[in-house]
């Protein structure tokens, strides 16, 4: 008798079940717990009050990213409330024996950039973090998802989580992405198609030729934004691209070849079925720009901003009208006519070295438009070092981009990097929610190359026409 | 966690889809290290004018919904960030029951950890609740978690579904960690079987 064919998700799930019984959620083991300053203080405090310890400090990795200034770090942190949160994490890590990549550590950076960078993130793992973009790590074929602070406490104390088993959703993208179309465009397109709650209740697996062709950095961009389509986790099966990326990183298994042989067992078996499968054609995808206040409100660069009347559903019509009003648009404008005031290149979506290379290629030999303020924020200290070694930082600075220290920065504007009311920004981040980048700020999500091009032209441009 | 068995309260409505957690509690309030006191910052950017005074046009600032503890909204409520500060703010503000056609997964889960009951109903049922709220003054709903029924004093009585384990945890106000630690021997056995961190897992 042969075993029942299973999906990648089912294999990881099955392997991590600690306990299951009728009428209860499954107790799932957590291989890696990533911690940052914003969603952890209340969890550590509760642990302390209950007299509990961190069960597996060696499976817990911590950094400061959300709050930290991206300007000169030799200066004291001006925001005292932010400073207290950073100091609190430092004290908690010391008390509970958790590794911390602190603000002056070259490995410091956005939690979803540093996990893969150090090789903590590996195929077949379960990975959680008090951050919805934990889905990023799914690019390695790891089951990775965001949790709330109560669950952070639960994982700290028990190294497990109580979970309902999600359904599986296959998003298959056949064919090859056209020139100028990136992973960011691909995932924005998919969210536009399935809408922001199309993945609710599901674990997504991205499959198909267009996905297989992506680099690890690009796969991370795709999985990062799975949550914007409503699914907590998005997986891509590990393959040679994955193993090549991981080989030689500090935290990978000592016997790497043996690990590869284990990881090769993970991809979805032939004949395994998903609860739902949706099929897309990569050739249909163009460079994307969001026009509204959620990532599903998106069009291709050669299209116009829609009008509320273009939607059939009344809730969608109302949402479109409210979004257009907030965004200072009327509907019907060509996207390429929309002028910007700011550009932000960075975040856990697009703050890795390939993203910076793509943006620098566009910025090379040109200048940021006079009326635009543009900044580049590397995803980690090591990405920053590498970009400087490759000469990318110099390209950006000569073109008039600000070159910053690593952190989440203006993706969520918890630190001093933020939009002023009414300012319009071409951003490589993941959320265009109202006020996300600063109260009254207007965010348009784009790829790194499109953000760099918009910064230089002063308005959105079709990267396929850029020279 | 405080248990939830049955709750009757005034209904407030938000006729908006995709209300994200960035709206529920904007980022400037995430820097606090406490778990309480978030209620006054609930929906801050919508609820306040530039000078910090209440925005009279915001639905939750209307005089007739002051003291509301049941919130009815459109689909995909609580999408976006995993911040548990969102349910903390809703709970601290006074909400105990949230009703929508759908909730985002992480937010939905976070509600149960804080003694709040999120109820998923059909689009039609939610439409009806919006209609009732505008038709009747001082419209109240009773959510009974023992029987899984939602009712009003005008004859409406609908059954809602909830996962049995979540229901039981909420009814009993169970401490998740305490109940998980009853299985500590199983966790230890799992760890022994699967090996250490650097050895390939």
XYZ file of C-alpha atoms in Angstrom:
668
model
C 0.000 0.000 0.000
C 1.351 3.420 -0.872
C 0.908 6.466 1.327
C -1.792 8.954 0.398
C -0.340 11.777 -1.712
C 0.069 14.923 0.351
C 0.623 18.606 -0.316
C 3.659 20.476 0.938
C 1.465 22.074 3.589
C 0.106 18.731 4.791
C 3.590 17.275 5.121
C 4.814 20.158 7.272
C 1.629 20.182 9.332
C 1.668 16.431 9.958
C 5.299 16.519 10.983
C 4.667 19.178 13.629
C 1.599 17.794 15.357
C 2.410 17.335 19.040
C -1.073 16.386 20.065
C -4.499 16.221 18.559
C -7.807 15.065 19.925
C -11.445 15.310 18.914
C -13.030 18.658 19.643
C -9.747 20.468 20.288
C -7.411 22.543 18.200
C -4.199 20.843 17.157
C -1.139 21.454 19.292
C 1.539 22.324 16.747
C 5.274 22.526 17.462
C 7.022 25.779 16.518
C 10.567 25.393 15.166
C 11.469 29.061 15.055
C 9.992 32.053 16.860
C 10.987 35.514 15.670
C 10.482 38.390 18.072
C 10.551 42.175 17.701
C 10.035 45.135 20.001
C 6.418 46.059 19.220
C 4.369 42.904 19.765
C 6.445 41.243 22.491
C 6.604 43.417 25.649
C 3.161 42.395 26.933
C 3.973 38.726 26.263
C 7.231 38.812 28.226
C 5.508 40.710 31.023
C 2.756 38.086 31.274
C 5.388 35.359 31.308
C 7.168 37.092 34.149
C 3.946 37.576 36.138
C 3.099 33.881 35.778
C 6.606 32.842 36.803
C 7.213 31.109 33.474
C 10.368 30.912 31.374
C 11.094 30.842 27.648
C 10.961 27.141 26.879
C 13.418 27.151 23.963
C 15.538 30.316 23.874
C 17.696 28.761 21.130
C 14.631 28.602 18.884
C 13.875 32.266 19.514
C 15.552 35.092 17.610
C 14.968 38.726 18.347
C 15.716 42.079 16.741
C 14.614 45.705 16.747
C 13.107 46.872 13.477
C 9.699 48.576 13.670
C 10.606 51.531 15.849
C 14.247 52.198 15.194
C 15.394 55.426 13.563
C 17.041 54.979 10.157
C 19.194 58.054 10.574
C 22.566 58.345 12.325
C 22.586 55.664 15.011
C 25.391 57.193 16.993
C 22.801 59.734 18.148
C 20.389 58.981 20.991
C 16.808 57.935 20.128
C 14.682 61.056 20.387
C 11.291 59.327 20.682
C 11.311 58.300 24.335
C 8.304 56.004 24.053
C 9.986 54.121 21.206
C 13.220 54.057 23.174
C 11.420 52.507 26.135
C 10.049 49.750 23.918
C 13.521 49.020 22.524
C 15.055 49.082 26.009
C 12.301 46.735 27.207
C 13.097 44.173 24.517
C 16.785 44.390 25.390
C 16.019 43.744 29.063
C 13.613 40.916 28.249
C 16.107 39.166 25.972
C 18.761 39.414 28.646
C 16.456 38.132 31.396
C 15.089 35.210 29.369
C 18.289 34.302 27.492
C 17.069 35.149 23.999
C 19.490 36.137 21.210
C 19.035 39.764 20.190
C 20.425 41.472 17.088
C 20.517 44.867 18.713
C 20.586 48.258 17.069
C 24.377 48.358 16.601
C 24.719 44.715 15.522
C 25.542 44.524 11.780
C 23.011 41.674 11.539
C 20.169 43.909 12.786
C 17.369 44.419 10.324
C 13.779 43.663 9.484
C 12.892 40.399 11.171
C 11.746 38.803 7.889
C 14.961 39.765 6.149
C 17.388 38.565 8.815
C 15.838 35.112 9.379
C 16.579 33.966 5.817
C 19.835 35.943 5.682
C 21.279 34.050 8.642
C 19.885 30.705 7.495
C 17.520 30.391 10.456
C 14.676 30.037 7.974
C 14.752 26.543 6.448
C 12.448 24.331 4.406
C 9.925 22.244 6.306
C 9.979 24.407 9.412
C 7.132 25.996 11.297
C 7.934 29.664 11.891
C 5.871 32.246 13.728
C 6.260 35.881 14.709
C 4.013 38.573 16.113
C 3.882 40.137 12.688
C 1.558 39.389 9.803
C 4.349 39.433 7.216
C 5.836 36.282 8.701
C 4.341 34.691 5.585
C 7.589 35.844 3.889
C 9.430 32.752 5.134
C 7.029 30.529 3.192
C 9.290 31.219 0.202
C 11.584 28.500 1.589
C 8.815 25.925 1.904
C 8.355 26.703 5.592
C 4.922 27.013 7.177
C 5.203 30.560 8.489
C 2.478 32.850 9.759
C 1.771 35.868 11.922
C 0.332 35.617 15.421
C -0.996 37.958 18.095
C 0.730 38.839 21.327
C -1.233 36.271 23.390
C 0.086 33.631 21.022
C 3.599 35.074 21.265
C 3.333 34.437 24.992
C 2.024 30.928 24.334
C 4.970 30.122 22.055
C 7.515 31.612 24.441
C 6.139 29.456 27.255
C 5.435 26.204 25.408
C 7.158 26.323 21.965
C 3.770 25.264 20.579
C 0.571 26.832 19.291
C -3.054 25.718 19.276
C -4.217 25.847 15.682
C -7.161 24.977 13.471
C -5.965 23.271 10.309
C -6.463 25.669 7.403
C -7.721 24.640 3.973
C -5.273 24.648 1.086
C -5.418 27.026 -1.871
C -3.180 26.569 -4.887
C -2.385 29.705 -6.865
C -0.752 28.453 -10.031
C 0.926 30.900 -12.400
C 1.844 29.346 -15.725
C 4.128 30.798 -18.361
C 6.845 33.412 -18.028
C 6.560 36.951 -16.685
C 6.990 39.490 -19.508
C 10.096 41.761 -19.454
C 9.801 44.531 -16.842
C 7.279 42.565 -14.786
C 8.509 41.513 -11.351
C 7.466 39.354 -8.414
C 5.871 42.433 -6.834
C 3.699 42.938 -9.892
C 2.817 39.266 -9.906
C 1.642 39.237 -6.294
C -0.229 42.555 -6.576
C -1.969 41.165 -9.656
C -2.937 37.986 -7.788
C -4.341 39.997 -4.861
C -6.305 42.126 -7.309
C -7.743 38.931 -8.766
C -8.603 37.051 -5.562
C -9.282 40.269 -3.538
C -8.026 41.024 -0.048
C -10.079 38.285 1.604
C -9.859 35.640 -1.123
C -7.358 33.666 0.931
C -9.089 33.896 4.307
C -9.048 30.517 6.018
C -6.505 29.095 3.589
C -2.831 28.286 3.453
C -1.693 29.191 -0.060
C 0.798 27.274 -2.157
C 2.183 29.193 -5.128
C 2.998 26.867 -8.021
C 3.663 26.987 -11.738
C 6.445 27.906 -14.101
C 6.421 31.643 -13.287
C 6.912 30.891 -9.590
C 9.633 28.290 -10.154
C 11.584 30.799 -12.244
C 11.762 33.330 -9.392
C 14.900 33.942 -7.321
C 14.677 33.520 -3.534
C 14.418 37.275 -3.014
C 11.523 37.407 -5.449
C 9.831 34.382 -3.896
C 10.017 36.174 -0.554
C 8.292 39.199 -2.092
C 5.447 36.973 -3.284
C 5.014 35.074 -0.018
C 5.377 38.278 2.007
C 2.188 39.651 0.511
C 0.138 36.469 0.861
C -1.422 38.015 3.955
C -2.681 40.938 1.846
C -4.822 38.395 0.012
C -6.206 37.195 3.348
C -4.142 34.004 3.778
C -1.898 33.852 6.813
C 0.660 31.636 5.116
C 1.930 31.198 1.555
C 4.310 28.426 0.545
C 6.650 27.792 -2.344
C 8.174 24.327 -2.643
C 11.926 24.218 -1.986
C 14.203 23.415 -4.936
C 17.734 24.032 -6.170
C 17.202 27.795 -5.981
C 16.350 27.441 -2.289
C 19.323 25.222 -1.457
C 21.770 27.439 -3.373
C 20.545 30.454 -1.405
C 20.897 28.726 1.955
C 24.202 26.923 1.508
C 26.942 28.419 3.647
C 24.701 30.634 5.798
C 25.580 30.667 9.516
C 22.571 28.830 10.973
C 21.984 26.072 8.434
C 22.481 22.416 9.434
C 26.075 21.241 9.675
C 25.400 18.347 7.332
C 23.854 20.433 4.605
C 23.659 17.693 2.002
C 21.745 15.444 4.389
C 19.393 18.355 5.020
C 18.835 18.769 1.289
C 17.914 15.095 1.015
C 15.275 15.622 3.724
C 14.008 18.823 2.160
C 13.655 17.087 -1.213
C 10.868 15.020 0.313
C 8.764 18.129 1.002
C 7.256 19.208 -2.345
C 3.635 18.305 -2.993
C 3.231 14.739 -4.227
C 1.840 13.986 -7.661
C -1.837 13.284 -7.220
C -2.216 15.322 -4.030
C -5.135 17.709 -4.115
C -5.786 21.191 -2.790
C -9.123 22.317 -1.412
C -9.155 24.926 -4.157
C -6.950 25.752 -7.142
C -6.868 28.899 -9.225
C -4.942 29.240 -12.453
C -3.313 32.378 -13.851
C -1.317 33.239 -16.974
C 1.913 35.164 -16.324
C 1.817 36.645 -19.825
C -1.288 38.647 -18.862
C 0.473 40.498 -16.050
C 1.824 44.031 -16.487
C 3.596 46.326 -14.005
C 1.072 47.092 -11.245
C 0.183 50.219 -9.276
C -2.395 50.356 -6.477
C -4.853 53.244 -6.740
C -6.880 52.750 -3.535
C -6.580 52.022 0.141
C -6.178 48.271 0.113
C -3.719 46.163 -1.895
C -6.523 44.585 -3.931
C -7.382 47.987 -5.423
C -4.779 47.734 -8.141
C -4.417 48.215 -11.905
C -1.681 47.820 -14.492
C 0.429 50.889 -15.272
C -1.153 51.281 -18.719
C -4.674 51.387 -17.303
C -6.772 54.149 -15.774
C -7.899 54.594 -12.189
C -11.357 52.974 -12.009
C -14.561 54.808 -11.118
C -16.964 53.527 -8.433
C -19.497 52.760 -11.154
C -17.047 50.261 -12.664
C -17.825 47.881 -9.778
C -20.990 45.804 -9.632
C -21.125 45.064 -5.902
C -22.488 47.955 -3.805
C -19.989 47.373 -0.989
C -17.162 47.560 -3.573
C -18.650 50.746 -5.028
C -18.734 52.390 -1.613
C -15.219 51.209 -0.848
C -13.974 52.563 -4.187
C -15.656 55.943 -3.642
C -14.173 56.258 -0.156
C -10.744 55.171 -1.392
C -10.748 57.635 -4.307
C -11.721 60.464 -2.008
C -8.958 59.603 0.450
C -6.430 59.227 -2.353
C -7.352 62.570 -3.944
C -8.337 60.893 -7.203
C -11.581 61.088 -9.140
C -11.362 57.918 -11.199
C -10.620 57.864 -14.910
C -7.088 59.326 -14.620
C -4.305 57.559 -16.463
C -2.022 56.113 -13.780
C 0.961 57.572 -15.630
C -0.470 61.075 -15.064
C -0.432 60.679 -11.282
C 2.337 62.832 -9.783
C 4.152 61.831 -6.604
C 5.832 63.752 -3.771
C 7.747 60.943 -2.110
C 9.278 57.571 -2.928
C 10.101 54.806 -0.477
C 12.252 51.822 -1.410
C 12.582 49.212 1.314
C 10.493 47.053 3.712
C 10.209 43.303 4.292
C 8.546 43.137 0.877
C 11.283 44.816 -1.168
C 14.260 45.676 1.035
C 16.644 42.908 -0.062
C 19.744 43.174 -2.228
C 18.052 42.232 -5.509
C 15.389 44.858 -4.892
C 18.057 47.500 -4.368
C 19.908 46.365 -7.482
C 16.715 46.688 -9.535
C 16.058 50.187 -8.214
C 19.684 51.268 -8.632
C 19.683 50.108 -12.241
C 16.864 52.568 -12.924
C 18.428 55.355 -10.860
C 21.863 54.993 -12.471
C 22.898 58.210 -14.190
C 19.655 60.056 -13.560
C 18.260 62.350 -10.869
C 15.327 62.324 -8.506
C 12.785 64.908 -9.705
C 13.086 68.298 -7.966
C 9.713 68.041 -6.234
C 10.235 64.450 -4.998
C 11.819 63.344 -1.731
C 13.061 59.768 -2.161
C 14.620 57.378 0.329
C 16.155 53.919 0.235
C 16.083 51.873 3.435
C 17.927 48.530 3.289
C 16.191 45.569 4.901
C 19.157 44.734 7.123
C 22.580 45.928 8.145
C 24.125 43.230 5.962
C 22.044 44.228 2.943
C 23.274 47.772 3.533
C 26.905 46.629 3.686
C 26.527 44.606 0.513
C 24.806 47.433 -1.350
C 27.623 49.754 -0.346
C 30.235 47.213 -1.468
C 28.494 46.848 -4.832
C 28.375 50.605 -5.343
C 24.569 50.773 -5.207
C 24.562 53.228 -2.315
C 26.702 55.586 -4.362
C 24.330 55.317 -7.319
C 21.381 56.181 -5.112
C 23.117 59.066 -3.403
C 24.363 60.557 -6.669
C 20.829 60.393 -8.011
C 19.562 62.232 -4.933
C 18.027 59.373 -2.934
C 18.573 59.369 0.831
C 20.529 56.306 1.939
C 19.416 55.085 5.360
C 20.064 52.542 8.110
C 18.063 49.280 8.207
C 14.532 48.992 9.581
C 10.824 48.941 8.762
C 10.880 52.721 8.373
C 8.129 54.275 6.291
C 6.396 50.980 5.560
C 4.417 51.622 8.721
C 5.845 54.936 9.875
C 6.290 54.063 13.532
C 9.654 55.787 13.517
C 10.233 59.390 12.338
C 10.018 58.385 8.629
C 6.518 59.327 7.554
C 4.396 61.103 4.966
C 2.853 64.495 5.651
C -0.929 64.783 5.170
C -1.826 64.799 1.490
C 1.596 63.648 0.294
C 1.566 60.976 -2.388
C 4.151 58.215 -2.290
C 5.388 55.537 -4.668
C 6.213 52.796 -2.194
C 7.685 49.317 -2.443
C 6.007 48.312 0.822
C 2.971 46.088 1.298
C 0.049 48.153 2.613
C -1.670 51.192 1.161
C -4.135 51.498 4.036
C -5.297 54.965 5.046
C -2.634 56.635 7.148
C -0.297 53.652 6.942
C 2.714 55.784 5.985
C 1.579 58.790 7.997
C -1.800 60.342 8.736
C -3.369 61.646 5.528
C -0.565 60.159 3.406
C -1.420 58.518 0.082
C 0.391 55.309 -0.744
C 0.696 53.631 -4.125
C 2.306 50.193 -3.987
C 4.753 49.366 -6.778
C 7.883 47.337 -7.534
C 11.354 48.731 -6.713
C 12.089 49.589 -10.350
C 8.733 51.356 -10.721
C 9.304 53.309 -7.497
C 12.746 54.435 -8.631
C 11.405 55.419 -12.051
C 8.527 57.365 -10.498
C 10.961 59.140 -8.162
C 13.052 60.306 -11.121
C 10.182 61.165 -13.474
C 8.072 62.759 -10.729
C 5.067 60.667 -11.744
C 4.341 57.005 -12.405
C 5.896 55.683 -15.585
C 5.698 52.386 -17.396
C 9.013 50.749 -16.580
C 8.820 48.943 -19.918
C 9.293 52.349 -21.613
C 12.137 53.474 -19.312
C 15.517 54.098 -20.870
C -9.097 35.503 30.489
C -12.595 36.566 31.433
C -15.292 34.142 30.291
C -18.035 35.008 27.819
C -21.423 33.371 28.247
C -24.181 35.767 27.264
C -24.160 39.450 26.468
C -26.849 42.008 25.716
C -25.854 45.425 24.472
C -26.476 48.473 22.336
C -25.538 48.050 18.668
C -23.248 50.350 16.693
C -22.726 49.897 12.965
C -19.829 50.602 10.626
C -20.921 50.440 7.016
C -17.431 49.727 5.735
C -15.713 46.670 4.307
C -12.057 45.756 4.914
C -11.691 47.765 8.120
C -8.006 47.158 8.797
C -6.201 47.019 12.118
C -4.200 50.127 11.170
C -7.505 52.025 11.421
C -8.653 50.244 14.564
C -5.478 51.283 16.385
C -3.027 53.482 14.489
C 0.675 52.770 14.773
C 1.535 55.718 17.000
C -0.149 53.869 19.875
C 1.720 50.607 19.374
C 4.775 51.898 21.180
C 3.186 51.424 24.577
C 4.342 48.392 26.519
C 1.094 47.953 28.477
C -1.845 45.778 27.529
C -4.566 48.133 28.766
C -5.698 51.676 28.121
C -5.965 51.442 24.326
C -9.713 52.252 24.216
C -9.295 56.009 24.048
C -7.180 55.614 20.896
C -9.668 53.357 19.082
C -10.080 54.420 15.411
C -8.089 57.541 16.318
C -7.525 58.906 12.807
C -11.206 58.545 11.923
C -12.564 59.508 15.331
C -10.589 62.709 15.878
C -10.216 66.007 14.062
C -6.842 67.643 13.521
C -6.981 69.333 16.933
C -7.730 66.021 18.668
C -11.379 66.820 19.339
C -14.053 64.219 18.444
C -15.061 64.089 14.774
C -18.868 64.433 14.846
C -19.172 62.642 11.492
C -17.527 59.443 12.671
C -20.146 56.750 13.240
C -18.991 55.724 16.695
C -19.108 59.340 17.899
C -22.835 59.683 17.321
C -24.740 60.345 20.570
C -27.161 57.455 19.977
C -24.413 54.796 19.986
C -22.579 55.936 23.091
C -22.163 52.943 25.353
C -22.472 50.450 22.474
C -20.969 47.032 23.137
C -21.989 45.227 19.940
C -20.352 46.275 16.658
C -21.744 45.311 13.254
C -19.510 45.845 10.215
C -18.984 44.651 6.655
C -16.767 41.868 5.363
C -13.093 41.232 6.124
C -13.118 43.170 9.382
C -9.724 43.333 11.088
C -7.567 42.723 8.021
C -3.901 43.636 7.863
C -1.475 43.758 10.736
C -1.419 41.059 13.431
C -1.399 43.679 16.214
C -3.405 42.399 19.156
C -3.631 46.047 20.175
C -6.687 46.122 17.849
C -8.855 43.766 19.938
C -7.357 45.291 23.094
C -8.599 48.711 21.942
C -12.055 47.424 20.958
C -12.418 45.591 24.252
C -11.151 48.501 26.312
C -13.580 50.800 24.485
C -16.430 48.535 25.600
C -17.125 46.119 22.737
C -17.810 42.492 23.658
C -19.455 41.227 20.451
C -18.357 41.870 16.863
C -20.525 40.847 13.918
C -19.500 40.791 10.248
C -19.806 38.540 7.178
C -16.115 37.678 7.617
C -13.118 38.510 9.763
C -9.436 38.356 8.910
C -7.878 35.182 10.342
C -5.317 36.664 12.746
C -7.727 39.250 14.117
C -10.464 36.638 14.556
C -8.105 34.495 16.563
C -6.916 37.429 18.669
C -10.503 38.278 19.687
C -10.948 34.920 21.393
C -7.771 35.474 23.401
C -9.376 38.567 24.904
C -12.827 37.389 25.853
C -14.528 38.943 22.845
C -16.967 37.087 20.620
C -16.653 37.604 16.841
C -19.735 36.263 15.046
C -19.762 35.492 11.327
C -23.148 35.847 9.645
C -24.217 35.834 6.011
C -24.149 39.084 4.009
C -27.953 39.036 4.051
C -28.151 38.630 7.823
C -25.696 41.491 8.279
C -27.777 43.626 5.870
C -30.791 42.871 8.074
C -28.934 43.979 11.186
C -28.006 47.256 9.496
C -31.684 47.735 8.582
C -32.856 46.945 12.112
C -30.355 49.329 13.636
C -31.611 52.222 11.545
C -35.266 51.225 12.021
C -35.338 50.827 15.805
C -33.946 53.344 18.238
C -31.705 52.074 20.995
C -31.387 48.771 19.103
C -29.944 46.020 21.248
C -28.766 42.497 20.499
C -28.253 39.529 22.779
C -25.534 37.028 21.940
C -25.876 33.763 23.832
C -22.786 31.601 23.503
C -24.350 28.711 25.458
C -27.003 28.231 22.787
C -25.208 29.990 19.889
C -28.160 32.259 19.261
C -28.288 35.941 18.438
C -31.556 37.728 19.086
C -33.305 41.048 19.580
C -36.568 42.127 21.213
C -38.314 42.449 17.840
C -38.556 38.762 17.134
C -35.254 38.185 15.393
C -33.536 34.991 16.440
C -30.686 33.515 14.437
C -28.282 30.727 15.109
C -24.576 31.326 14.577
C -21.742 28.884 14.145
C -18.562 28.810 16.118
C -15.779 26.247 16.361
C -16.561 24.008 19.373
C -13.130 24.358 20.971
C -13.112 28.146 20.705
C -16.622 28.204 22.141
C -15.597 26.106 25.113
C -12.483 28.192 25.821
C -14.532 31.387 25.763
C -17.350 29.975 27.905
C -14.901 28.783 30.514
C -12.405 31.626 30.160
C -9.691 28.999 29.800
C -6.033 29.876 30.114
C -4.527 28.509 26.897
C -1.028 28.181 28.267
C -2.202 26.369 31.363
C -4.124 23.837 29.308
C -1.238 23.363 26.866
C 1.210 22.762 29.692
C -0.905 19.782 30.741
C 0.606 18.198 27.631
C 4.166 19.119 28.543
C 5.262 15.479 28.501
C 4.081 15.267 24.904
C 6.007 18.429 23.962
C 9.135 17.019 25.574
C 8.685 13.698 23.781
C 8.264 15.542 20.485
C 11.458 17.503 21.090
C 13.434 14.392 21.960
C 12.239 12.661 18.824
C 12.964 15.583 16.508
C 16.368 16.657 17.776
C 17.942 20.023 18.356
C 17.754 23.235 16.425
C 20.866 23.051 14.274
C 20.469 19.393 13.456
C 18.235 19.933 10.577
C 14.839 21.155 11.741
